[in-house]
Amino acid sequence: MATIYFVVSWTPKLLSQMGFADSIGIYASLAMNVAGAIGCATFGLLTTRFAFRPLSTIAFLGMGLLVLLLGVVPARAGMLVAAACLAGLFLNASISCLYIVLAQSFPASLRATGTGIGLGAGRIGAVVGPYVAGMLFEHGFDRAATCTVLALPMLGAAVLLWAMPRDGTGAAAAG
């Protein structure tokens, strides 16, 4: 959630700090959220035809790679808005994955507790991600370096999800 909330909370501010009108940042945020709704619905439909785990891995990997892209895309409004829009597609799909992975990772007797603890940890990430971004910017990190640091949790999650055991236990067994 650190990566997700970094993108959601910092994209409009980054565009504003880059000299674009506030309306461009708001438009990028709007485009990201509309694309997010489309990405979430598309992910849901794809899970009816394809295995969940590979789709989830793609969602997490896509989000991480698109955060990297947000860091290096040239400072042109159209390109930044397009990158934010693409990130939005994977952003909400990866949130959907998180809830499903958590629920499927615990036996029925521990599912509510395990999912609750996992979601609580995600809320901590939702606070930490934007805070870390602010600290990185304050200490002289540029957009590319900050996006790289904050893409790492999502890329790491993609690797961990792919590496989950496939022995019939937990989320990995679903795909």
XYZ file of C-alpha atoms in Angstrom:
175
model
C 0.000 0.000 0.000
C 3.007 2.314 0.432
C 3.528 2.437 -3.334
C -0.159 2.867 -4.072
C -0.688 5.738 -1.661
C 2.514 7.418 -2.805
C 1.149 7.504 -6.349
C -2.342 8.575 -5.301
C -1.225 11.334 -2.954
C 1.881 12.673 -4.690
C 1.012 12.667 -8.408
C -0.961 15.953 -8.357
C 1.661 17.613 -6.132
C 4.541 16.433 -8.319
C 2.945 17.882 -11.424
C 2.318 21.159 -9.631
C 5.920 21.301 -8.387
C 7.114 20.642 -11.931
C 5.480 23.908 -12.964
C 2.233 22.607 -14.414
C -1.061 24.238 -13.527
C -2.868 22.679 -10.590
C -5.599 21.687 -13.038
C -3.148 19.335 -14.806
C -2.425 17.566 -11.519
C -6.130 17.276 -10.800
C -6.737 15.969 -14.318
C -3.964 13.378 -13.872
C -5.547 12.272 -10.598
C -8.971 12.029 -12.239
C -7.568 10.050 -15.179
C -5.718 7.740 -12.781
C -8.884 7.025 -10.804
C -11.072 6.452 -13.868
C -8.421 4.127 -15.285
C -8.269 2.461 -11.867
C -11.960 1.641 -11.992
C -11.494 0.201 -15.470
C -8.424 -1.763 -14.351
C -10.228 -3.206 -11.347
C -13.244 -4.282 -13.400
C -11.025 -5.710 -16.132
C -9.002 -7.641 -13.571
C -12.207 -9.064 -12.121
C -13.349 -10.209 -15.549
C -9.960 -11.711 -16.374
C -10.030 -13.803 -13.192
C -13.048 -15.640 -14.590
C -10.914 -16.890 -17.501
C -7.351 -17.025 -16.197
C -5.605 -18.203 -13.040
C -5.613 -15.648 -10.264
C -1.987 -15.840 -9.172
C -0.367 -15.016 -12.533
C -2.848 -12.172 -13.006
C -2.032 -10.858 -9.544
C 1.671 -11.074 -10.234
C 1.132 -9.095 -13.439
C -0.917 -6.469 -11.560
C 1.782 -5.971 -8.912
C 4.600 -6.042 -11.451
C 2.727 -3.644 -13.743
C 2.132 -1.209 -10.910
C 5.784 -1.297 -9.879
C 7.004 -0.787 -13.438
C 4.578 2.060 -14.031
C 5.761 3.829 -10.879
C 9.263 3.554 -12.337
C 7.880 5.019 -15.573
C 6.329 7.938 -13.665
C 9.819 8.704 -12.438
C 11.481 8.855 -15.842
C 8.808 9.961 -18.297
C 9.720 13.351 -19.805
C 8.247 16.371 -18.059
C 5.467 16.943 -20.570
C 1.908 17.183 -19.317
C 0.429 14.713 -21.804
C 3.071 12.079 -21.153
C 2.804 12.435 -17.373
C -0.994 12.221 -17.459
C -0.777 9.150 -19.721
C 1.725 7.494 -17.353
C -0.532 8.291 -14.376
C -3.498 6.843 -16.270
C -1.608 3.619 -17.006
C -0.519 3.404 -13.372
C -4.168 3.757 -12.392
C -5.086 0.682 -14.440
C -2.741 -1.457 -12.375
C -3.207 0.432 -9.114
C -6.757 -0.683 -8.412
C -6.180 -4.142 -9.862
C -3.330 -4.619 -7.396
C -5.534 -3.465 -4.501
C -8.116 -6.072 -5.522
C -5.373 -8.695 -5.598
C -4.245 -7.764 -2.126
C -7.627 -8.479 -0.590
C -7.952 -11.808 -2.373
C -4.403 -12.915 -1.594
C -4.900 -12.110 2.081
C -8.170 -14.008 2.306
C -6.775 -17.053 0.521
C -3.530 -17.119 2.499
C -5.093 -18.259 5.759
C -7.064 -21.346 6.768
C -10.722 -20.674 7.522
C -10.142 -20.662 11.284
C -7.610 -17.810 10.981
C -8.902 -16.027 7.893
C -10.588 -13.060 9.594
C -7.699 -12.474 11.990
C -5.008 -12.898 9.347
C -6.792 -10.707 6.841
C -7.389 -8.042 9.481
C -3.739 -7.995 10.496
C -2.690 -7.843 6.844
C -5.053 -4.972 6.101
C -3.846 -3.163 9.219
C -0.279 -3.496 7.998
C -1.452 -2.109 4.661
C -2.893 0.947 6.417
C 0.516 1.510 7.992
C 2.002 1.375 4.501
C -0.606 3.889 3.358
C 0.807 6.342 5.895
C 4.463 5.428 5.495
C 4.593 5.603 1.668
C 3.645 9.273 1.271
C 5.734 10.184 4.340
C 8.820 8.452 2.933
C 8.278 10.239 -0.381
C 8.183 13.583 1.411
C 11.368 12.754 3.306
C 13.115 11.651 0.117
C 12.147 14.848 -1.697
C 13.200 16.921 1.317
C 16.606 15.237 1.283
C 17.208 16.035 -2.374
C 15.968 12.913 -4.127
C 14.569 13.731 -7.547
C 11.393 12.318 -9.079
C 13.182 9.342 -10.677
C 14.999 8.320 -7.491
C 11.899 8.703 -5.316
C 9.754 6.700 -7.725
C 12.428 4.004 -7.860
C 12.541 3.666 -4.065
C 8.752 3.576 -3.807
C 8.353 1.091 -6.673
C 10.447 -1.462 -4.784
C 7.691 -2.636 -2.392
C 5.360 -3.384 -5.302
C 8.071 -5.124 -7.308
C 9.037 -7.120 -4.223
C 5.404 -8.089 -3.688
C 5.234 -9.349 -7.280
C 8.283 -11.552 -6.700
C 6.914 -12.882 -3.395
C 3.525 -13.591 -4.906
C 5.095 -15.507 -7.772
C 7.279 -17.465 -5.337
C 4.397 -18.577 -3.105
C 4.119 -22.359 -2.791
C 1.820 -24.200 -5.146
C 1.129 -27.197 -2.935
C -2.590 -26.697 -2.468
C -2.352 -24.396 0.541
C -2.970 -20.684 0.587
C -3.406 -18.197 -2.217
C -0.906 -19.775 -4.569
C -3.116 -22.817 -4.915
C -5.785 -20.642 -6.520
C -3.673 -20.074 -9.572
